[in-house]
CSV table of C-alpha atoms (C1' of nucleotides) in Angstrom, one decimal:
chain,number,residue,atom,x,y,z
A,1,UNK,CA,0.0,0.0,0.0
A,2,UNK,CA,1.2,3.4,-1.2
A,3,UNK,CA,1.9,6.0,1.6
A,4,UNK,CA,2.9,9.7,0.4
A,5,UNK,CA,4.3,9.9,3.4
A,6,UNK,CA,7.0,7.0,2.7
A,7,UNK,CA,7.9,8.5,-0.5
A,8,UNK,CA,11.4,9.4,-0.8
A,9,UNK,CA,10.4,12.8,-2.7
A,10,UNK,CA,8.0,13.7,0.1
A,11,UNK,CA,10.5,12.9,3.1
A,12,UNK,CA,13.3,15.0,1.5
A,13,UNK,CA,10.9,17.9,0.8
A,14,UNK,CA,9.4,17.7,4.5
A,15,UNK,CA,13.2,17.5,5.8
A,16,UNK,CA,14.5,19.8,3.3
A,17,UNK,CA,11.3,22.5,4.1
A,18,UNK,CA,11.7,22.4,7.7
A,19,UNK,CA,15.9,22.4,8.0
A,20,UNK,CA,15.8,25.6,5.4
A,21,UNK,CA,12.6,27.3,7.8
A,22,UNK,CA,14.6,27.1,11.1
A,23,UNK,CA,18.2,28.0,9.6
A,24,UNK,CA,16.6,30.8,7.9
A,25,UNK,CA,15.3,32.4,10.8
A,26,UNK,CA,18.5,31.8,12.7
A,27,UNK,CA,20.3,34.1,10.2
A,28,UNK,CA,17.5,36.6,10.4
A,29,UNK,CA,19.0,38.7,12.1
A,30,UNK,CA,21.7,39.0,10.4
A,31,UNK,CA,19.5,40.8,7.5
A,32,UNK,CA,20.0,38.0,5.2
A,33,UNK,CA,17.9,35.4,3.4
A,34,UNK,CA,18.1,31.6,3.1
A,35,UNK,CA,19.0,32.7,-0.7
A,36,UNK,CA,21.3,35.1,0.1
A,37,UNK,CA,23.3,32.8,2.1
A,38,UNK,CA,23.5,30.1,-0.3
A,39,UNK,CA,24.7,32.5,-2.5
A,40,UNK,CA,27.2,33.7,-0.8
A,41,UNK,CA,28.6,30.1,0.5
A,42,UNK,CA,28.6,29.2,-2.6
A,43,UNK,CA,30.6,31.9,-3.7
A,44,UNK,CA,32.9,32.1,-0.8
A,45,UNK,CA,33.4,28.1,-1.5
A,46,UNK,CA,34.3,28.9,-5.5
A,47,UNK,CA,34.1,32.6,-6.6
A,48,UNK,CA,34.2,34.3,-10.1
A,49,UNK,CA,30.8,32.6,-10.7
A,50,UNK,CA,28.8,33.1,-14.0
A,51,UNK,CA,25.5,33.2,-13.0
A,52,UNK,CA,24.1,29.8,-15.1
A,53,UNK,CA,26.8,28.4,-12.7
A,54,UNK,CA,25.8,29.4,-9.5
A,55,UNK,CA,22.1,28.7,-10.6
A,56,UNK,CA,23.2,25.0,-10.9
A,57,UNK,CA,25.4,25.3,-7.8
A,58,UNK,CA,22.3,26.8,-5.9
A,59,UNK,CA,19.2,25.1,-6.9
A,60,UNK,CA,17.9,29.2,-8.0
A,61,UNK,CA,15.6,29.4,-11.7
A,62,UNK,CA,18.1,31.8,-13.4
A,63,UNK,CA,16.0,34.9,-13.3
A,64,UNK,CA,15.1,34.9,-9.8
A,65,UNK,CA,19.0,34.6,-9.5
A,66,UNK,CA,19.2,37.7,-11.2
A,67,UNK,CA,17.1,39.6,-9.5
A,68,UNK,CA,19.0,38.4,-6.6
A,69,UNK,CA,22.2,38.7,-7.2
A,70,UNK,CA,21.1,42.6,-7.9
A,71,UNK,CA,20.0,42.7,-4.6
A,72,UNK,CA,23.0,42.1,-3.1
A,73,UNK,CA,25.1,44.0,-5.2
A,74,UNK,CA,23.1,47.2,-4.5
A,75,UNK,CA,23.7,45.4,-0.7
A,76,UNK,CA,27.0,45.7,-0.9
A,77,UNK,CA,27.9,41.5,-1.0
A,78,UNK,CA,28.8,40.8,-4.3
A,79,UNK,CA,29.8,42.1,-7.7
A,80,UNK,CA,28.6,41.7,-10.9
A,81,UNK,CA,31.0,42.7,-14.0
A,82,UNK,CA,31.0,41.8,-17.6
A,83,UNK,CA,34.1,39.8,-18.9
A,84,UNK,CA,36.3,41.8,-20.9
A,85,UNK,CA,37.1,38.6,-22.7
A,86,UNK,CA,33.2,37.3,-23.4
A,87,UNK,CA,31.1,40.2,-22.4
A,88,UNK,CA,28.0,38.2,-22.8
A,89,UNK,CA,29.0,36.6,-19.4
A,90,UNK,CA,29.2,38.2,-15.9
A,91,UNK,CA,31.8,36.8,-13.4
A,92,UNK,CA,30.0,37.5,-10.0
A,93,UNK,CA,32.2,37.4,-6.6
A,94,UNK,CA,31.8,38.4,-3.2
A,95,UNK,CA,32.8,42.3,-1.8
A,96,UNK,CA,35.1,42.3,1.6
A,97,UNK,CA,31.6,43.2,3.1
A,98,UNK,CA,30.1,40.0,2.0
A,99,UNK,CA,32.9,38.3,2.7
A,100,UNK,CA,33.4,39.0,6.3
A,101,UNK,CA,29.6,38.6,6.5
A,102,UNK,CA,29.2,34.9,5.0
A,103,UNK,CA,32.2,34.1,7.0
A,104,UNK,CA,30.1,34.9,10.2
A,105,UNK,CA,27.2,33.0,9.2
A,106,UNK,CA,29.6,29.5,8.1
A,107,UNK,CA,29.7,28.6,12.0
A,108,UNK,CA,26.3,29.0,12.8
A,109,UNK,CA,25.6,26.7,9.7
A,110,UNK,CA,28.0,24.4,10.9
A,111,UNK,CA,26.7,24.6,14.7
A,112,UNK,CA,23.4,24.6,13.3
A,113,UNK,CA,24.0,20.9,11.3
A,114,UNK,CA,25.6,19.9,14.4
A,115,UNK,CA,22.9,20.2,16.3
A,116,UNK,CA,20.6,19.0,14.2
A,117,UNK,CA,22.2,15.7,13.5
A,118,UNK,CA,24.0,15.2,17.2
A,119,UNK,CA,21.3,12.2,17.7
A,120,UNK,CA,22.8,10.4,14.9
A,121,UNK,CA,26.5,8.4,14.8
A,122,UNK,CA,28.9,10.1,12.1
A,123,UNK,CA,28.6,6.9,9.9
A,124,UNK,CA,25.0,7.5,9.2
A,125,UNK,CA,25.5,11.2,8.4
A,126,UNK,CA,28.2,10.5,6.2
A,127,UNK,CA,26.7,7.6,4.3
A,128,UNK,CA,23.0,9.6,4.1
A,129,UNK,CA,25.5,12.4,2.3
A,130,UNK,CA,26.7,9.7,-0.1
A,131,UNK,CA,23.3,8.3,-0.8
A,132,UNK,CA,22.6,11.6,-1.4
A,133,UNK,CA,25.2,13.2,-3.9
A,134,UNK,CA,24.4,9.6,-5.7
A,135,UNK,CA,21.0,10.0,-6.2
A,136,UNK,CA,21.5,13.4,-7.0
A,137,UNK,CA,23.7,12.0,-9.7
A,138,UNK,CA,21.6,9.4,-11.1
A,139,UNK,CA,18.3,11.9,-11.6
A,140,UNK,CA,20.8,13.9,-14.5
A,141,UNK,CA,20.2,10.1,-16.1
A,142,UNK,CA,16.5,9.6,-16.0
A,143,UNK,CA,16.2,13.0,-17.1
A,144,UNK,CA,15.2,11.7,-20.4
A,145,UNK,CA,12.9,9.0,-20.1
A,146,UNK,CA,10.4,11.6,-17.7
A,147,UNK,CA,10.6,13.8,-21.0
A,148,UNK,CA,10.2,10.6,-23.0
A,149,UNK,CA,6.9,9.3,-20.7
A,150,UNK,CA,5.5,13.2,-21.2
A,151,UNK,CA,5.7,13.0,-25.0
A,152,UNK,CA,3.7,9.5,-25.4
A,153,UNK,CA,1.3,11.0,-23.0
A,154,UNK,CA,1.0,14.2,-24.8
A,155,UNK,CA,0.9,12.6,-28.3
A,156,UNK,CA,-1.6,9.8,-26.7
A,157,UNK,CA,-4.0,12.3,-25.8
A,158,UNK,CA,-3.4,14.2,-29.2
A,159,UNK,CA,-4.7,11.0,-30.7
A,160,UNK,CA,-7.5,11.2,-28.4
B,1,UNK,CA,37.4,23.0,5.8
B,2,UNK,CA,33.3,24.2,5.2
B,3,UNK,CA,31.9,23.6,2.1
B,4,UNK,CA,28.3,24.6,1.5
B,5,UNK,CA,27.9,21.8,-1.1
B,6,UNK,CA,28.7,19.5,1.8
B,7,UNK,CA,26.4,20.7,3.9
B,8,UNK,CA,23.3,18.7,5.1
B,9,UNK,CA,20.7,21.2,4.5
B,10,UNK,CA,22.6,21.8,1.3
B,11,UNK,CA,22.2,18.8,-0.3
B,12,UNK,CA,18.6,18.0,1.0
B,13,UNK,CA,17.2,21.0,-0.5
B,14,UNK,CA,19.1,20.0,-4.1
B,15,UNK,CA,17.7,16.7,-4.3
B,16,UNK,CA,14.2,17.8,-3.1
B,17,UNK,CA,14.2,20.4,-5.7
B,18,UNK,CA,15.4,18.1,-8.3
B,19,UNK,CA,13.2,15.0,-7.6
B,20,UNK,CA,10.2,17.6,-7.1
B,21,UNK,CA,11.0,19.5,-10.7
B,22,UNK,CA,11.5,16.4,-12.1
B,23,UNK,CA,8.2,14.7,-10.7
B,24,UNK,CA,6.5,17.9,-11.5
B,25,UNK,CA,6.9,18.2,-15.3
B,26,UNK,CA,6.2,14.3,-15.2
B,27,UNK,CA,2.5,14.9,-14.0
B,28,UNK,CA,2.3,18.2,-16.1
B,29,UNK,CA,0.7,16.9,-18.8
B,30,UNK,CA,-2.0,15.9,-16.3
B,31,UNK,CA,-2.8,19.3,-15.4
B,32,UNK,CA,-2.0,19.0,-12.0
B,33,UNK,CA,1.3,20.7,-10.0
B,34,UNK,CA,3.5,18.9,-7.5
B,35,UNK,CA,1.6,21.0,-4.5
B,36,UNK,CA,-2.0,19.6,-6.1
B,37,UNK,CA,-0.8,16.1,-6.2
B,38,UNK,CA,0.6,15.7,-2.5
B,39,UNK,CA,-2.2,17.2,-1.4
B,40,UNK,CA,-4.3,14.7,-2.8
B,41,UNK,CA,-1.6,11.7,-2.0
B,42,UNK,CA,-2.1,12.9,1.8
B,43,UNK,CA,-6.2,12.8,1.2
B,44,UNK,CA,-6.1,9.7,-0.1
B,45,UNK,CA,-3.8,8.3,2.6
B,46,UNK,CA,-5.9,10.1,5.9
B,47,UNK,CA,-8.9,11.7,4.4
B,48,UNK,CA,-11.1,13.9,6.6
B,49,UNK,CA,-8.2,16.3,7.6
B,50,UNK,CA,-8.5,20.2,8.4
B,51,UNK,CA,-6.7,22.5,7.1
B,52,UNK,CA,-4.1,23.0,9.6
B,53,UNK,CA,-3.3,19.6,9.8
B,54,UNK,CA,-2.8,19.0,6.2
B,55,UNK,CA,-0.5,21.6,6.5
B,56,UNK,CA,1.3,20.4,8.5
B,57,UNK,CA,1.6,16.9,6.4
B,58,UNK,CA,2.3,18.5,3.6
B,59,UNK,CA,4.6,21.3,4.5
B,60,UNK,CA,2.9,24.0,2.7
B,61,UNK,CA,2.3,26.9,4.3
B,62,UNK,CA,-1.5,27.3,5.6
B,63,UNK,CA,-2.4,30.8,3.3
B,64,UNK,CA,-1.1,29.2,0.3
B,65,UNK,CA,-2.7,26.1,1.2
B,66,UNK,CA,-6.2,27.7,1.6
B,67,UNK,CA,-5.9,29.3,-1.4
B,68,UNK,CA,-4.8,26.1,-3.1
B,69,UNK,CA,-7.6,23.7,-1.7
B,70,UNK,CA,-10.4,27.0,-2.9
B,71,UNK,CA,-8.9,26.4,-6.3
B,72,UNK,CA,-8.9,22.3,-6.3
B,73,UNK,CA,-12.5,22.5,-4.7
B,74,UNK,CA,-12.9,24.5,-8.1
B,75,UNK,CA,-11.4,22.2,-10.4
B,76,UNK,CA,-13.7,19.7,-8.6
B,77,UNK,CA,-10.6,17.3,-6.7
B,78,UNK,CA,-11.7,18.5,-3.4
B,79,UNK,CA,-14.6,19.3,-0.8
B,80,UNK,CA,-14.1,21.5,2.0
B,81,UNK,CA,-17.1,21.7,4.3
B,82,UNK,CA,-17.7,23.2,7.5
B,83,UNK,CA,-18.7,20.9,10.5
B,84,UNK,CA,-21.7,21.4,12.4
B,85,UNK,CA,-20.6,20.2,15.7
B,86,UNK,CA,-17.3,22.8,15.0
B,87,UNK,CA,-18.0,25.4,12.7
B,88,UNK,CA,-14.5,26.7,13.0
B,89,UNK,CA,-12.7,24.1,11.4
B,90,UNK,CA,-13.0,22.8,7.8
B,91,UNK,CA,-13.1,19.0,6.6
B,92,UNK,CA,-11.4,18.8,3.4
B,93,UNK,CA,-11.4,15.3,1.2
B,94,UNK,CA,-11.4,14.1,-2.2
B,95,UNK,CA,-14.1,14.0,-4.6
B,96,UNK,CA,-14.7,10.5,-6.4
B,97,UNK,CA,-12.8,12.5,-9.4
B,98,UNK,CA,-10.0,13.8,-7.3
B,99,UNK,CA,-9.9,10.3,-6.0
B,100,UNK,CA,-9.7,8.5,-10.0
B,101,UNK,CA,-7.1,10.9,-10.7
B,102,UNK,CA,-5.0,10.7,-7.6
B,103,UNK,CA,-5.3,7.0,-8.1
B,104,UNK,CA,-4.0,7.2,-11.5
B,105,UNK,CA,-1.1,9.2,-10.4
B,106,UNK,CA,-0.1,7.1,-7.3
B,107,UNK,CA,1.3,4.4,-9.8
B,108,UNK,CA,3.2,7.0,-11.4
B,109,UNK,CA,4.8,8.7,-8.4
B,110,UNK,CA,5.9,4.4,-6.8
B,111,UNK,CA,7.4,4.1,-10.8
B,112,UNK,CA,9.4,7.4,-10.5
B,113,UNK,CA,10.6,7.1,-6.9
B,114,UNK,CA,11.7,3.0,-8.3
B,115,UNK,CA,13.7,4.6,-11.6
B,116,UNK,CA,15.6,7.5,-9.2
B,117,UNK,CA,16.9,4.8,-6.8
B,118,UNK,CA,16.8,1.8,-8.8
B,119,UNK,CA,20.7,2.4,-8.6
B,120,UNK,CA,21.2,1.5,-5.0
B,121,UNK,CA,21.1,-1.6,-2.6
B,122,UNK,CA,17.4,-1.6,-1.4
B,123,UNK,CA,19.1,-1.4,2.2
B,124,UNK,CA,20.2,1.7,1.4
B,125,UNK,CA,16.9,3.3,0.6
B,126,UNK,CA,15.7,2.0,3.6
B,127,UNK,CA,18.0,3.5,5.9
B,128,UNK,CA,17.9,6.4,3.9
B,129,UNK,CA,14.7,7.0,5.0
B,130,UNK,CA,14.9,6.1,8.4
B,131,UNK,CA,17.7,8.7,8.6
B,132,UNK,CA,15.5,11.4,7.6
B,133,UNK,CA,12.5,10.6,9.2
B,134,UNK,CA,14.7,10.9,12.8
B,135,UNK,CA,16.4,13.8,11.7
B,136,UNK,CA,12.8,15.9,10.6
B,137,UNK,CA,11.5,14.3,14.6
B,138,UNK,CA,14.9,15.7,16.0
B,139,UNK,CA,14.7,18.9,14.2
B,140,UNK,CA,11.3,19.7,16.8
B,141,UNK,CA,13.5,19.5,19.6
B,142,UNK,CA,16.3,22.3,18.2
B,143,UNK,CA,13.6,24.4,17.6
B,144,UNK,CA,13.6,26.3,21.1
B,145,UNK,CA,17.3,26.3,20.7
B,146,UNK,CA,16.8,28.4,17.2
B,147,UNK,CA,14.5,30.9,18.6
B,148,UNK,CA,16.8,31.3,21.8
B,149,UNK,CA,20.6,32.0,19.7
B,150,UNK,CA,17.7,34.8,18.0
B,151,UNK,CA,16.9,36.4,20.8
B,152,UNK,CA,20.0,36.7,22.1
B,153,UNK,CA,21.5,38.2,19.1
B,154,UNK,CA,18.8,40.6,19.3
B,155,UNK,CA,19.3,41.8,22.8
B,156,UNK,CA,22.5,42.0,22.4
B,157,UNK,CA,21.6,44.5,19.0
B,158,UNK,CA,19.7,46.0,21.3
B,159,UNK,CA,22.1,46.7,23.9
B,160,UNK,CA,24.5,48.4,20.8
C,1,DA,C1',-24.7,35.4,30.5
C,2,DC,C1',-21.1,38.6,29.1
C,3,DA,C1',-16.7,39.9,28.1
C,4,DT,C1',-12.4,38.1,26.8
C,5,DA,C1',-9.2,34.8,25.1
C,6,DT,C1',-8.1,31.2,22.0
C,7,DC,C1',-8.4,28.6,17.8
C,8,DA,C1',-9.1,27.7,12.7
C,9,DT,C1',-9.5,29.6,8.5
C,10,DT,C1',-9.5,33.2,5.1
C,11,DT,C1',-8.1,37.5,2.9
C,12,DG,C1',-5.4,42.0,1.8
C,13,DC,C1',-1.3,43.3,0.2
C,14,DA,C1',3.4,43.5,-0.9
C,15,DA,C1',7.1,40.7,-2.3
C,16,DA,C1',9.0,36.7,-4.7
C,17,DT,C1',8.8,33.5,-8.5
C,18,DG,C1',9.0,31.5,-13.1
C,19,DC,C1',8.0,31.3,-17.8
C,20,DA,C1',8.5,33.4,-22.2
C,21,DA,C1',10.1,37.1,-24.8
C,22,DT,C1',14.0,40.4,-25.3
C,23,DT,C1',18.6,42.1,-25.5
C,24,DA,C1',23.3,41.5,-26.1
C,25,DT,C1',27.2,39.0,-27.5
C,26,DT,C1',29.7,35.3,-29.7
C,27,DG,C1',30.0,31.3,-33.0
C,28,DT,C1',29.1,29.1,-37.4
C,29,DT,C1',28.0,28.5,-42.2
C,30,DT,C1',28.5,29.5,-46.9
D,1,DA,C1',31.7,39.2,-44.4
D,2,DA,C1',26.7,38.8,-44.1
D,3,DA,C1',23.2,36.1,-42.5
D,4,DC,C1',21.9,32.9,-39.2
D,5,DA,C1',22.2,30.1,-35.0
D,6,DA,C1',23.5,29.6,-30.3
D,7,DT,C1',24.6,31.2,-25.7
D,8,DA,C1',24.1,34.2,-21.5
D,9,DA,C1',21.8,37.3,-19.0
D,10,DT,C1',17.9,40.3,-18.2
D,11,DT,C1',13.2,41.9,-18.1
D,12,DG,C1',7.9,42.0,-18.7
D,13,DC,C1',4.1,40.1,-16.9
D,14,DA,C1',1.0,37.0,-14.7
D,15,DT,C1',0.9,33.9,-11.0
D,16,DT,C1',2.2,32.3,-6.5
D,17,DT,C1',3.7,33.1,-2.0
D,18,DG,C1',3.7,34.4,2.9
D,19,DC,C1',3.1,37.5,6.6
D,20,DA,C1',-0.1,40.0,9.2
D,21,DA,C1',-4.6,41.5,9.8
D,22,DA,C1',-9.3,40.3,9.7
D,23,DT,C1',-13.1,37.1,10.2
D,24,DG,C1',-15.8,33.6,12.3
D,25,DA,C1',-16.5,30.4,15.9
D,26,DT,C1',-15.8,28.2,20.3
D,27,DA,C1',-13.9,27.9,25.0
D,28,DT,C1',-13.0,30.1,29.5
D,29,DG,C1',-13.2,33.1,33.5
D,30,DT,C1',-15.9,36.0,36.4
DNA sequence: ACATATCATTTGCAAATGCAATTATTGTTT
DNA sequence: AAACAATAATTGCATTTGCAAATGATATGT
């Protein structure tokens, strides 16, 4: 029997939801989003970005990430410039100021996984990590056939 | 060393997205969104709920999710009727065509969540979900830990 | 019984989001 | 080199979202 509430998509939404909810409004003081912060880990993690990138890097639909990322400029956390080189790409990077922030926020984001996972021996964080970059992995491959199930759907219902 | 793309709430919120976009343009073609569909999985698995309480299952935020059940009582999926006995809460469940349709989609949903893991040990999976399900339990207990690191950053704004 | 508090849901409104179209630049073909 | 295709980012616009306030209903204290 089926249970939505055993689903793996479900779980990691519920889980993902809630984790995102609390750490957000840990960092609220600090004037800064659940976005911003992943932005700025990201960047602080590998910087001189194009923004395609850090959309893949962060999960973000492009054009939200470009609203964003104008956001924080006019903030003061990151910069935006054109390549010289290829001037239809921007290399985006953090600013001192959004540097010295993100590096205020990394350990409460590390205290604040500790915490949440101190009930659980290391093994089973590290190999629910694994399980997860894996999976992660192996959605790029069934990519395809969800397209492929759409289109005979589509073209089913087409036919009549 | 931190890295963000190490990071627990990281990689939960990357895989969620993905499996949910994925999922979501799967069941597109049935003119029905990811939000539509696990509220009718979580009808068909505990009908009868109110609206708080589906909420809650469902991790959508109670507004949106008032707004979304007036538009799938619209569409026909759902009822939503007042009780007599308590007139302040709402009964929502599925229609008989909410119920055919969910109860096409179920199959689909079991044959996605199969394909995305269908790379790993069946263990795995298991424990997988075990992890996540103690984690999101856990996660109620930081809770008064979150609000208190808040308030004392506050005071201590406060203070200067 | 009346005022007040609490609970459950809905709604107003401003902000965030995402798709599609647009702009700007670079790459390719003949 | 001109025309066309492809890539990258931005923007217009309609929809969705979420907080806070409002509404409606029940429970509680006096």
């Amino acid at each position: 029997m089926y249970q939505l509430t055993n689903s793996l998509p479900y779980m990691l939404n519920r889980v993902g939801v809630r984790m995102g909810d609390l750490f957000s409004r840990r960092i609220a003081g600090y004037s800064v989003t659940l976005p911003m912060y992943r932005v700025m880990a990201a960047l602080w993690e590998k910087g001189d970005q194009r923004l395609g990138d850090l959309a893949a890097m962060t999960t973000i639909e492009i054009s939200t990430l470009s609203r964003l990322i104008g956001e924080m400029k006019r903030r003061g956390l990151v910069t935006r410039t054109r390549l010289k080189d290829n001037a239809r790409t921007v290399a985006i990077n953090l600013t001192p100021k959004g540097r010295t922030l993100v590096e205020e926020l990394i350990p409460i984001a590390i205290h604040f996984e500790e915490v949440a996972v101190s009930n659980f021996p290391a093994k089973n964080i590290v190999d629910l990590k694994t399980v997860l970059a894996e999976i992660y992995e192996s959605l790029n491959s069934i990519e395809p056939e969800i397209a492929e199930a759409n289109k005979a759907r589509k073209a089913a219902k087409a036919r009549g």
